Amino acid sequence: MKKLFLLIVTLTGLAALMAAPVGSRLSLIPEPVSVITHEGSFQLPAEVRIAAPAGEDTRFVKSLLEEKLGAAPGRLVRWVTGDREADIVLMLNNADDAETGEEGYRLQVTPQQITLRANKPAGLLYGVQTLFQLMPPQIEGGSRDEGTEWQIPLVEIVDYPRVGWRGLMLDVARHFFTVEEVKQYIDMMVKYKYNMFHWHLTDDEGWRIEIKSLPKLTEVGAWRPEQIGWFGDFTPPSPDAPKTYGGYYTHDQIREVIRYAAERNIQVMPEIDVPGHSSAALAAYPELACFPGSGDHFVRTGAPFLDWNTGGRPAAIFENTLNPASEKVYAFMDKVLTEVAALFPFEYIHTGGDEAPYTFWEKSPEVKQLMKREQLEDMAAVQSYFGKRVEKIILAKGKKMMGWDEILEGGITPTTALMSWRGIQHGIEASNSGHYVVMSPSNYVYIDLMQGDLSTDPRVYNSLRLNRTYQFDPIPEGANPAYILGGQANLWTEQIYHIRQAEYMTWPRAFAVAESLWSPREKKDWNRFVEKVEDHFNRFDYSRTKYSPAMYEPVVTVKKEGDDYFVTLTPEIEGLSIHVSFDASTPDCFSPRVTAPLKVPRNAYVMRIVSYRDGKPAGRMMHISVDDLKKRVR
Ligand code: ACM
């Protein structure tokens, strides 16, 4: 009898397993605060009846549900008013649910019904994103599989974010992205519960925001000769080279992006990067420079114009800083900020402040006079003077100022907020002295850095692997949490020529950042995260979003001992078998498997590397010439 009972239990368990949808392990990114699962599933009926609150503020989430579910083969969406007859019920709480707060939600899936409750429409939006992630990947579109089982696992989820500022920055100056592409980027952000789009709108290589009172900013500053190759190392273009590359956003387009983002609970923070990074502004209005008549004021193309080998802040070969001693500059800033403040509803305007070379300030008689008049001791104090003048303009327009952490050097006002990018230390210090801080340290969240090997990724000065990004903690030890607004990853686009590459650089690292910003610290689990990333790669194949497979490819390090070179291949994730050849053949799983450092054969000229997982190739074949290997010796 006991055996029969056991058999029945086992068979029932098996049947439940078999009935579960394919790939039914939960793969939620970011990981929710609390998930309870139950056996079984909710079967999405052919006609999906949805009840949701009326009103403009839930219009977008309703349209999203209708669009996604209505596009699933064989599904129709019908709106109903009675909760009891609905398959999916969205509710806004009458009395505030303190635990879930402004952006959280409670999602329950039973065999009969899906209910989603939140205090605010933002919570409903995020709950719906989680619901989509509980559905088969075909919900993401692409070539939808007619045979999809539209089953949803039974869960009870309580969820809310760890920090309020969950940002991604896109640099549209080095390379330009159209409004449609920016929207596409924002579409991806909302799926992973980001709520801040930092729009880096101006830099040496382009001015991308229309300023009606200063038309030359975009007539001149938005255009440059096109060059392709390794940005930063181009040959200088001839002065008469046609300026065919560029673009900018009109006021209407900016309002459109802000509206689009707001529907998705995403705020847009503009950045006008001054006093450095201003070549495009100086190309348009050279009178804003210390040396207006130099004839050297151009929109930069990616040909060298700064010297980075100073061990600290760069030196300028060509002037790219506004003249802090000129009243024309403050009149200019007032005009720019008047229009920026009127366009962007967000409370902060980011005014850069990073990497301003002091080279030309040091040579300027006007700056010397300013220092004497204002009793400014050094160039950091000059930059601080500039920053304080700019902040006054911003405050007068009812906005607040944020800047990169260099602005701390000469001192800032108590009301200035800081974005900590040169590591976390500046952010920790600023938070302890009562400044609001967004953590964006380059050594964790600079997603312009290579995520894979030099042999597979465009060359950038450093690399940043997924596992490192996953260790990002926006509230590090020593910081005052009351002043940490949150965190953000930054995508600088020197080496990123188009939106597909922007996607490739963003994902999967932005999964790691999303989880670092949203999920409780104790819920993070690297091995589990990797499994989820693989499931989301599958989703991206449906949505046709590009991502980097670099986590399947080993980290390559080289050592020299005597005349011999040894290569160590370190896998980033578990479960890989790595195979190599030194004889120029294409390795496969029959090639030697790597288990220890490899000695490079004396006359080999190329090393090829491939990873396998569960008997199948994973990631890309890496080809590294032996000459390149030798250059990697540390
Ligand atoms: C920066 O990366 N220069 C802020």
XYZ file of C-alpha atoms and ligand atoms in Angstrom:
638
model
C 0.000 0.000 0.000
C 2.797 2.318 1.013
C 4.583 1.508 -2.256
C 1.449 2.204 -4.268
C 1.036 5.519 -2.460
C 4.651 6.416 -3.235
C 4.131 5.438 -6.871
C 1.033 7.611 -7.109
C 2.851 10.524 -5.488
C 5.789 10.063 -7.864
C 3.553 9.799 -10.917
C 1.545 12.829 -9.834
C 4.798 14.735 -9.424
C 5.969 13.591 -12.832
C 2.678 14.557 -14.435
C 2.923 17.988 -12.833
C 6.450 18.306 -14.147
C 5.379 17.236 -17.603
C 2.464 19.639 -17.582
C 4.725 22.518 -16.665
C 5.564 24.787 -19.569
C 8.818 24.264 -21.381
C 11.621 26.221 -19.776
C 9.418 26.760 -16.762
C 12.185 27.599 -14.289
C 11.454 31.136 -13.203
C 13.875 33.526 -14.814
C 12.998 36.934 -13.496
C 15.444 39.796 -13.998
C 15.722 41.698 -11.768
C 15.049 39.092 -9.076
C 11.922 40.065 -7.094
C 11.957 40.680 -3.366
C 9.849 37.612 -2.637
C 8.579 34.768 -4.813
C 6.501 31.805 -3.678
C 5.803 29.200 -6.337
C 3.060 26.605 -6.442
C 2.729 23.592 -8.623
C 0.644 23.983 -11.749
C -0.054 26.786 -14.127
C -2.565 29.295 -15.402
C -3.596 28.575 -18.955
C -4.022 31.758 -20.959
C -7.405 31.334 -22.687
C -7.968 32.119 -26.345
C -9.944 35.159 -25.320
C -8.149 36.930 -22.497
C -10.524 39.012 -20.403
C -8.805 41.831 -18.593
C -10.161 44.212 -15.979
C -8.164 47.335 -15.204
C -8.742 50.728 -13.615
C -10.096 53.394 -15.929
C -8.117 56.557 -16.409
C -5.304 58.165 -18.302
C -2.559 57.106 -15.886
C -3.095 53.392 -16.603
C -3.638 53.858 -20.347
C -0.119 52.832 -21.275
C 0.025 49.645 -19.211
C -3.313 48.589 -20.659
C -2.168 49.253 -24.192
C 0.989 47.256 -23.522
C -1.013 44.252 -22.304
C -3.326 44.486 -25.257
C -0.473 44.786 -27.715
C 1.568 41.899 -26.339
C -1.220 39.454 -25.538
C -3.204 40.383 -28.615
C -0.182 39.561 -30.754
C 0.192 36.085 -29.261
C -1.134 33.600 -31.824
C -4.723 32.646 -31.233
C -5.197 35.124 -28.351
C -7.708 37.938 -28.299
C -7.958 40.582 -25.613
C -11.339 41.679 -24.313
C -11.760 44.400 -21.692
C -14.276 43.656 -18.964
C -15.416 45.658 -15.978
C -16.164 42.950 -13.401
C -13.109 41.581 -11.636
C -14.731 38.177 -11.152
C -15.196 37.521 -14.856
C -11.649 38.588 -15.707
C -8.640 36.375 -16.362
C -6.274 39.197 -15.513
C -7.158 41.867 -12.959
C -5.136 45.025 -12.485
C -5.915 47.018 -9.350
C -4.723 50.255 -7.835
C -4.840 50.018 -4.039
C -7.365 52.231 -2.278
C -5.255 52.417 0.861
C -1.495 52.584 0.466
C 0.381 49.329 0.816
C 3.452 50.572 2.710
C 5.617 47.602 1.788
C 5.406 47.967 -1.994
C 5.690 51.760 -2.076
C 5.789 53.956 -5.178
C 7.016 51.421 -7.728
C 6.298 48.020 -6.184
C 3.511 45.531 -6.825
C 1.953 42.261 -5.719
C 1.354 39.664 -8.398
C -0.584 36.490 -7.835
C -1.157 33.784 -10.409
C -3.678 31.082 -9.486
C -5.129 28.459 -11.855
C -8.200 30.702 -12.147
C -6.894 34.237 -12.302
C -3.953 36.609 -12.424
C -4.173 39.553 -10.057
C -1.802 42.457 -9.972
C -2.061 45.188 -7.324
C -0.013 48.302 -6.854
C -0.232 51.693 -5.213
C 0.724 53.532 -8.384
C 0.562 52.955 -12.154
C 4.359 52.495 -12.091
C 3.875 49.398 -9.938
C 1.338 48.014 -12.398
C 3.804 48.643 -15.219
C 6.554 46.725 -13.428
C 4.167 43.953 -12.400
C 3.195 43.545 -16.037
C 6.872 43.312 -17.012
C 7.269 40.511 -14.472
C 4.144 38.839 -15.829
C 5.606 38.924 -19.360
C 8.790 37.340 -18.028
C 6.664 34.533 -16.545
C 5.246 33.865 -20.012
C 6.976 31.861 -22.737
C 9.696 33.809 -24.604
C 7.442 33.973 -27.660
C 5.716 36.897 -25.911
C 8.749 38.909 -26.995
C 7.671 38.722 -30.626
C 9.816 37.896 -33.606
C 8.839 34.632 -35.219
C 6.093 33.562 -32.853
C 5.663 29.847 -32.532
C 2.069 28.778 -33.296
C 2.520 25.752 -31.033
C 3.363 27.795 -27.951
C 1.738 26.627 -24.740
C 0.551 29.872 -23.162
C 0.960 28.664 -19.601
C 2.008 30.818 -16.709
C 3.470 29.291 -13.536
C 1.565 29.770 -10.293
C 3.306 32.355 -8.161
C 2.850 34.902 -5.417
C 5.268 37.750 -5.861
C 5.869 40.791 -3.674
C 8.296 43.195 -5.270
C 9.726 46.697 -4.988
C 13.057 48.344 -5.833
C 16.125 48.659 -3.644
C 16.965 52.158 -4.939
C 14.929 54.906 -6.557
C 17.394 55.935 -9.311
C 17.954 53.111 -11.784
C 19.635 54.627 -14.761
C 21.284 54.064 -18.084
C 23.213 56.819 -19.842
C 23.461 56.994 -23.604
C 26.090 59.194 -25.238
C 24.557 60.503 -28.455
C 27.423 62.935 -29.119
C 30.226 60.607 -30.190
C 27.725 58.767 -32.328
C 24.230 59.945 -33.078
C 21.122 57.874 -32.513
C 17.794 58.793 -34.065
C 14.624 59.384 -32.055
C 13.388 55.942 -33.104
C 16.618 54.368 -31.871
C 16.461 56.238 -28.587
C 12.909 54.955 -28.135
C 14.089 51.448 -28.920
C 16.699 51.814 -26.170
C 14.034 53.067 -23.755
C 11.790 50.109 -24.668
C 14.514 47.775 -23.473
C 15.088 49.775 -20.294
C 11.523 49.442 -19.093
C 11.599 45.646 -19.447
C 14.306 45.569 -16.784
C 12.679 48.179 -14.552
C 15.062 51.053 -15.235
C 13.520 54.427 -14.543
C 16.182 56.977 -15.536
C 17.465 57.809 -18.999
C 20.508 60.074 -18.790
C 20.859 61.703 -22.194
C 24.447 62.829 -22.790
C 23.601 65.479 -25.367
C 26.776 67.474 -25.905
C 30.441 66.714 -26.212
C 33.532 67.490 -28.255
C 32.210 65.418 -31.146
C 28.725 66.889 -31.432
C 26.066 69.198 -30.002
C 22.776 67.312 -30.262
C 20.084 69.538 -28.754
C 18.452 72.387 -30.616
C 18.878 75.697 -28.781
C 16.653 78.137 -30.640
C 18.431 81.219 -29.291
C 21.834 79.819 -30.365
C 21.183 78.291 -33.799
C 24.824 77.724 -34.693
C 25.111 75.105 -31.949
C 23.297 72.697 -34.228
C 23.961 74.302 -37.632
C 27.701 73.993 -36.980
C 28.153 71.973 -33.788
C 26.102 68.944 -34.815
C 28.158 68.023 -37.880
C 31.594 66.611 -38.611
C 33.441 64.637 -41.278
C 32.676 60.945 -41.016
C 35.505 58.628 -40.049
C 35.388 54.920 -39.300
C 37.999 52.850 -37.539
C 39.374 53.151 -34.053
C 37.759 56.314 -32.746
C 40.360 58.347 -30.874
C 43.150 57.470 -33.243
C 41.934 58.842 -36.578
C 44.078 60.859 -38.923
C 42.965 64.491 -38.636
C 40.477 65.229 -41.434
C 41.403 67.896 -43.990
C 39.792 71.286 -43.179
C 37.572 71.106 -46.277
C 36.375 67.516 -45.658
C 32.567 67.500 -46.024
C 30.791 67.444 -42.676
C 28.307 64.727 -43.436
C 28.059 62.921 -40.102
C 25.842 64.040 -37.256
C 22.369 65.128 -36.307
C 20.457 66.695 -33.453
C 17.088 66.645 -31.766
C 14.562 69.445 -32.215
C 12.506 70.652 -29.271
C 9.522 68.703 -30.576
C 11.565 65.531 -30.820
C 12.898 65.980 -27.309
C 9.393 66.487 -25.957
C 8.334 63.360 -27.838
C 11.118 61.295 -26.232
C 10.303 62.681 -22.774
C 6.620 61.819 -23.258
C 7.501 58.354 -24.543
C 9.802 57.719 -21.597
C 7.305 59.089 -19.052
C 4.651 56.603 -20.224
C 7.198 53.942 -19.328
C 7.938 55.444 -15.890
C 11.303 56.707 -17.137
C 12.555 60.188 -16.371
C 14.935 61.866 -18.763
C 17.917 63.782 -17.404
C 19.714 65.981 -19.937
C 23.449 66.491 -19.765
C 25.149 69.585 -21.134
C 28.817 68.787 -20.561
C 30.797 71.908 -19.586
C 33.306 73.493 -19.127
C 35.385 70.717 -20.795
C 34.124 68.503 -23.604
C 33.009 71.696 -25.350
C 34.706 71.572 -28.777
C 31.359 71.415 -30.604
C 30.096 74.517 -28.771
C 33.382 76.314 -29.502
C 33.204 75.349 -33.169
C 29.844 77.148 -33.265
C 30.815 80.086 -31.029
C 34.628 80.428 -30.812
C 34.206 83.618 -28.780
C 33.429 81.391 -25.781
C 37.027 80.115 -25.732
C 40.061 81.639 -23.994
C 41.744 81.821 -27.407
C 38.967 82.501 -29.920
C 41.286 83.375 -32.781
C 43.357 80.202 -32.730
C 41.554 78.789 -35.766
C 41.535 75.435 -33.954
C 37.885 75.241 -33.003
C 36.299 72.269 -34.759
C 33.786 69.598 -33.946
C 36.169 66.759 -33.158
C 36.020 63.607 -35.244
C 37.875 61.073 -33.171
C 41.329 62.294 -34.197
C 43.553 62.865 -31.132
C 43.109 66.261 -29.454
C 43.672 65.448 -25.789
C 46.741 63.967 -24.151
C 45.636 61.173 -21.844
C 49.136 60.215 -20.729
C 49.273 62.671 -17.866
C 48.390 60.239 -15.090
C 45.399 62.382 -14.161
C 43.138 64.875 -15.839
C 43.906 65.121 -19.566
C 45.916 67.932 -21.120
C 44.508 69.638 -24.203
C 46.316 69.703 -27.527
C 43.437 71.795 -28.895
C 41.344 73.987 -26.625
C 38.042 72.334 -25.656
C 37.097 74.334 -22.542
C 34.791 77.303 -22.131
C 36.458 80.445 -20.821
C 35.464 80.676 -17.136
C 36.544 84.335 -17.027
C 34.205 85.468 -19.791
C 30.767 86.892 -19.036
C 29.803 85.808 -22.565
C 30.100 82.219 -21.337
C 27.606 82.766 -18.521
C 25.214 84.535 -20.885
C 25.589 81.536 -23.199
C 24.943 79.089 -20.349
C 21.885 81.086 -19.355
C 20.429 80.816 -22.861
C 21.168 77.101 -23.113
C 19.828 76.315 -19.646
C 16.709 78.431 -20.140
C 15.672 76.183 -23.028
C 16.868 72.970 -21.380
C 14.989 73.767 -18.162
C 11.823 74.542 -20.121
C 12.030 71.319 -22.112
C 12.901 68.753 -19.446
C 10.503 68.252 -16.523
C 13.098 66.315 -14.491
C 14.405 68.129 -11.408
C 18.116 67.741 -12.199
C 20.189 69.105 -15.057
C 23.571 67.421 -15.380
C 26.284 69.857 -16.373
C 29.209 67.473 -16.716
C 32.352 68.919 -15.215
C 34.494 65.882 -16.035
C 37.936 65.800 -17.580
C 38.228 69.555 -18.131
C 41.845 70.172 -19.196
C 43.422 73.174 -17.514
C 46.006 73.598 -20.292
C 44.519 76.683 -21.916
C 43.172 78.198 -18.707
C 46.741 78.158 -17.395
C 47.890 80.150 -20.428
C 45.040 82.667 -20.350
C 45.641 86.224 -19.060
C 41.883 86.569 -18.521
C 41.826 83.506 -16.266
C 44.820 84.908 -14.347
C 42.896 88.146 -13.766
C 39.838 86.189 -12.671
C 41.941 84.240 -10.166
C 43.336 87.453 -8.743
C 39.980 89.172 -8.576
C 38.161 86.221 -7.012
C 41.145 85.012 -4.956
C 41.125 81.602 -6.582
C 44.188 79.608 -5.655
C 44.373 77.058 -8.398
C 42.579 75.705 -11.453
C 40.332 73.451 -9.368
C 39.132 76.615 -7.638
C 38.556 78.194 -11.054
C 36.440 75.229 -12.092
C 34.582 75.462 -8.801
C 33.911 79.171 -9.476
C 32.551 78.227 -12.914
C 30.402 75.446 -11.418
C 28.922 77.735 -8.791
C 28.010 80.364 -11.396
C 26.355 77.701 -13.517
C 24.503 76.307 -10.523
C 23.100 79.769 -9.763
C 21.637 79.875 -13.262
C 20.144 76.418 -12.818
C 18.650 77.183 -9.398
C 17.119 80.376 -10.775
C 15.245 78.213 -13.270
C 13.853 76.015 -10.510
C 16.161 73.099 -11.214
C 19.017 71.373 -9.391
C 22.526 70.676 -10.618
C 24.339 67.387 -10.866
C 27.896 66.860 -12.075
C 30.623 64.245 -12.487
C 32.806 63.747 -9.446
C 35.683 66.005 -10.593
C 33.580 68.952 -9.490
C 34.290 67.989 -5.874
C 37.947 68.939 -6.284
C 37.571 72.685 -6.009
C 34.586 72.480 -3.682
C 30.857 72.463 -4.398
C 27.810 74.072 -2.843
C 25.696 71.967 -0.462
C 22.926 71.776 -3.059
C 25.000 70.210 -5.847
C 24.530 66.491 -6.498
C 27.259 64.201 -7.667
C 27.650 61.315 -10.072
C 30.521 59.173 -8.838
C 32.311 57.672 -11.842
C 35.992 57.442 -10.860
C 35.265 54.550 -8.514
C 32.965 54.692 -5.500
C 35.140 56.698 -3.108
C 34.059 60.153 -4.271
C 30.442 59.071 -3.954
C 31.007 57.716 -0.458
C 32.680 60.967 0.614
C 30.020 63.161 -0.959
C 27.185 61.150 0.617
C 28.808 61.592 4.013
C 29.008 65.327 3.558
C 25.320 65.567 2.698
C 25.375 65.619 -1.107
C 22.993 63.499 -3.075
C 24.902 60.900 -5.071
C 24.314 58.588 -7.993
C 26.812 55.746 -8.051
C 28.175 55.084 -11.501
C 31.708 53.765 -10.989
C 33.622 52.995 -14.150
C 35.119 49.838 -12.650
C 31.667 48.256 -12.302
C 29.185 49.902 -14.622
C 30.991 51.515 -17.572
C 29.371 49.443 -20.255
C 31.432 51.068 -22.986
C 34.352 48.930 -21.770
C 34.990 45.630 -23.523
C 32.944 42.835 -22.019
C 34.840 40.185 -23.940
C 38.286 39.686 -25.353
C 40.179 42.089 -27.559
C 39.857 39.473 -30.301
C 36.049 39.711 -30.312
C 35.249 43.263 -29.158
C 36.142 46.684 -30.541
C 39.256 47.868 -28.725
C 38.615 50.052 -25.689
C 41.130 51.061 -23.019
C 39.899 48.496 -20.519
C 37.516 45.633 -20.051
C 34.649 44.954 -17.710
C 33.293 41.426 -17.535
C 29.720 40.554 -16.652
C 30.673 38.981 -13.320
C 32.371 42.179 -12.235
C 29.330 44.256 -13.173
C 27.199 41.839 -11.184
C 29.181 42.783 -8.066
C 28.043 46.410 -8.343
C 26.540 47.659 -5.101
C 24.965 51.106 -5.379
C 25.061 51.508 -1.592
C 28.579 50.422 -0.678
C 29.885 50.129 2.819
C 30.850 53.490 4.257
C 28.312 55.479 2.240
C 25.451 57.314 3.887
C 22.436 55.518 2.357
C 20.194 58.522 3.022
C 22.110 60.426 0.337
C 22.510 57.664 -2.249
C 19.851 58.263 -4.874
C 20.767 55.076 -6.709
C 23.000 53.933 -9.498
C 23.472 53.952 -13.201
C 25.456 52.360 -16.032
C 26.958 54.549 -18.751
C 27.282 53.829 -22.439
C 29.857 56.110 -24.035
C 29.799 55.618 -27.755
C 33.247 56.340 -29.144
C 33.519 52.807 -30.527
C 29.759 52.322 -30.982
C 28.693 53.276 -34.483
C 25.094 52.059 -34.498
C 22.194 50.939 -32.333
C 22.866 47.214 -32.780
C 26.290 47.699 -31.231
C 24.742 49.828 -28.480
C 22.476 46.875 -27.668
C 25.393 44.477 -27.819
C 27.374 46.550 -25.314
C 24.395 47.073 -23.026
C 23.213 43.478 -22.679
C 23.746 41.357 -20.675
C 25.622 43.785 -18.413
C 22.528 45.918 -17.961
C 20.782 42.786 -16.607
C 23.454 42.728 -13.900
C 23.052 46.424 -13.188
C 19.254 46.117 -13.101
C 19.483 43.361 -10.520
C 22.027 45.353 -8.487
C 19.700 48.353 -8.417
C 16.370 46.645 -7.901
C 16.872 43.386 -5.996
C 17.705 43.004 -2.305
C 21.436 42.444 -1.944
C 20.904 39.040 -0.324
C 18.830 37.861 -3.295
C 21.752 38.145 -5.693
C 23.263 34.832 -6.738
C 25.785 34.712 -9.588
C 25.210 31.109 -10.710
C 21.464 31.539 -10.677
C 21.863 34.860 -12.476
C 23.841 33.185 -15.275
C 21.005 30.688 -15.839
C 18.552 33.563 -16.018
C 20.782 35.441 -18.442
C 20.699 32.426 -20.749
C 16.906 32.386 -20.643
C 16.841 36.099 -21.427
C 19.228 35.565 -24.348
C 16.508 33.282 -25.657
C 13.968 36.078 -25.174
C 16.276 38.481 -26.977
C 16.419 36.077 -29.902
C 12.647 36.499 -30.157
C 12.733 40.281 -29.742
C 15.755 40.442 -32.080
C 17.775 42.402 -29.600
C 21.523 42.054 -29.845
C 23.591 40.908 -26.870
C 27.128 39.849 -26.171
C 27.862 36.150 -25.688
C 31.208 37.010 -24.044
C 30.370 35.190 -20.806
C 30.934 31.919 -22.691
C 34.410 33.016 -23.750
C 37.349 32.663 -21.382
C 39.502 35.443 -20.000
C 42.935 35.143 -21.618
C 46.057 35.992 -19.620
C 49.638 35.477 -20.707
C 52.832 35.025 -18.677
C 56.431 34.829 -19.815
C 58.862 32.460 -18.176
C 62.339 32.517 -19.683
C 61.810 32.416 -23.429
C 58.463 30.663 -23.113
C 54.954 32.083 -23.088
C 52.134 30.505 -21.098
C 48.457 31.195 -21.691
C 45.862 30.797 -18.953
C 42.214 30.578 -19.995
C 39.811 31.324 -17.167
C 36.123 30.618 -17.794
C 33.733 33.260 -16.533
C 30.886 30.831 -15.876
C 30.626 27.216 -14.758
C 30.101 24.210 -16.998
C 32.227 25.182 -19.986
C 34.800 23.003 -21.677
C 37.395 25.028 -23.525
C 39.316 23.699 -26.524
C 42.214 25.212 -28.410
C 44.448 24.834 -31.392
C 47.879 26.313 -32.065
C 48.190 24.782 -35.544
C 45.731 27.217 -37.153
C 43.028 24.558 -37.495
C 39.510 25.357 -36.285
C 39.154 23.747 -32.865
C 36.101 21.778 -31.817
C 35.256 19.557 -28.885
C 37.717 16.938 -30.179
C 40.603 19.400 -29.891
C 42.706 19.403 -26.730
C 40.674 20.477 -23.732
C 42.228 23.156 -21.580
C 42.680 22.335 -17.916
C 45.937 24.118 -17.086
C 48.129 26.947 -18.439
C 49.281 26.191 -21.985
C 52.771 26.660 -23.297
C 52.725 28.416 -26.659
C 54.623 26.232 -29.176
C 57.792 27.999 -30.333
C 56.730 28.418 -33.985
C 52.975 28.792 -33.597
C 51.533 31.930 -35.155
C 47.904 31.787 -34.039
C 45.903 30.472 -31.130
C 42.251 29.616 -31.650
C 39.901 29.035 -28.746
C 36.375 27.675 -28.574
C 34.041 26.905 -25.664
C 31.524 24.088 -25.465
C 28.615 23.672 -23.137
C 26.561 20.473 -22.917
C 28.272 19.234 -26.075
C 27.381 22.326 -28.104
C 29.550 25.295 -29.107
C 28.912 28.328 -26.894
C 30.088 31.847 -27.603
C 32.411 32.649 -30.471
C 35.615 31.252 -31.844
C 38.490 33.444 -30.678
C 41.513 33.956 -32.924
C 44.533 35.583 -31.321
C 47.837 35.883 -33.156
C 50.849 34.773 -31.144
C 52.288 38.260 -31.643
C 49.199 39.671 -29.920
C 49.465 37.080 -27.158
C 53.041 38.187 -26.480
C 51.905 41.807 -26.181
C 49.535 40.774 -23.402
C 52.271 39.674 -21.017
C 51.787 41.368 -17.669
C 33.362 60.376 -17.725
O 33.405 59.172 -17.932
N 34.243 61.173 -18.285
C 32.364 60.956 -16.862
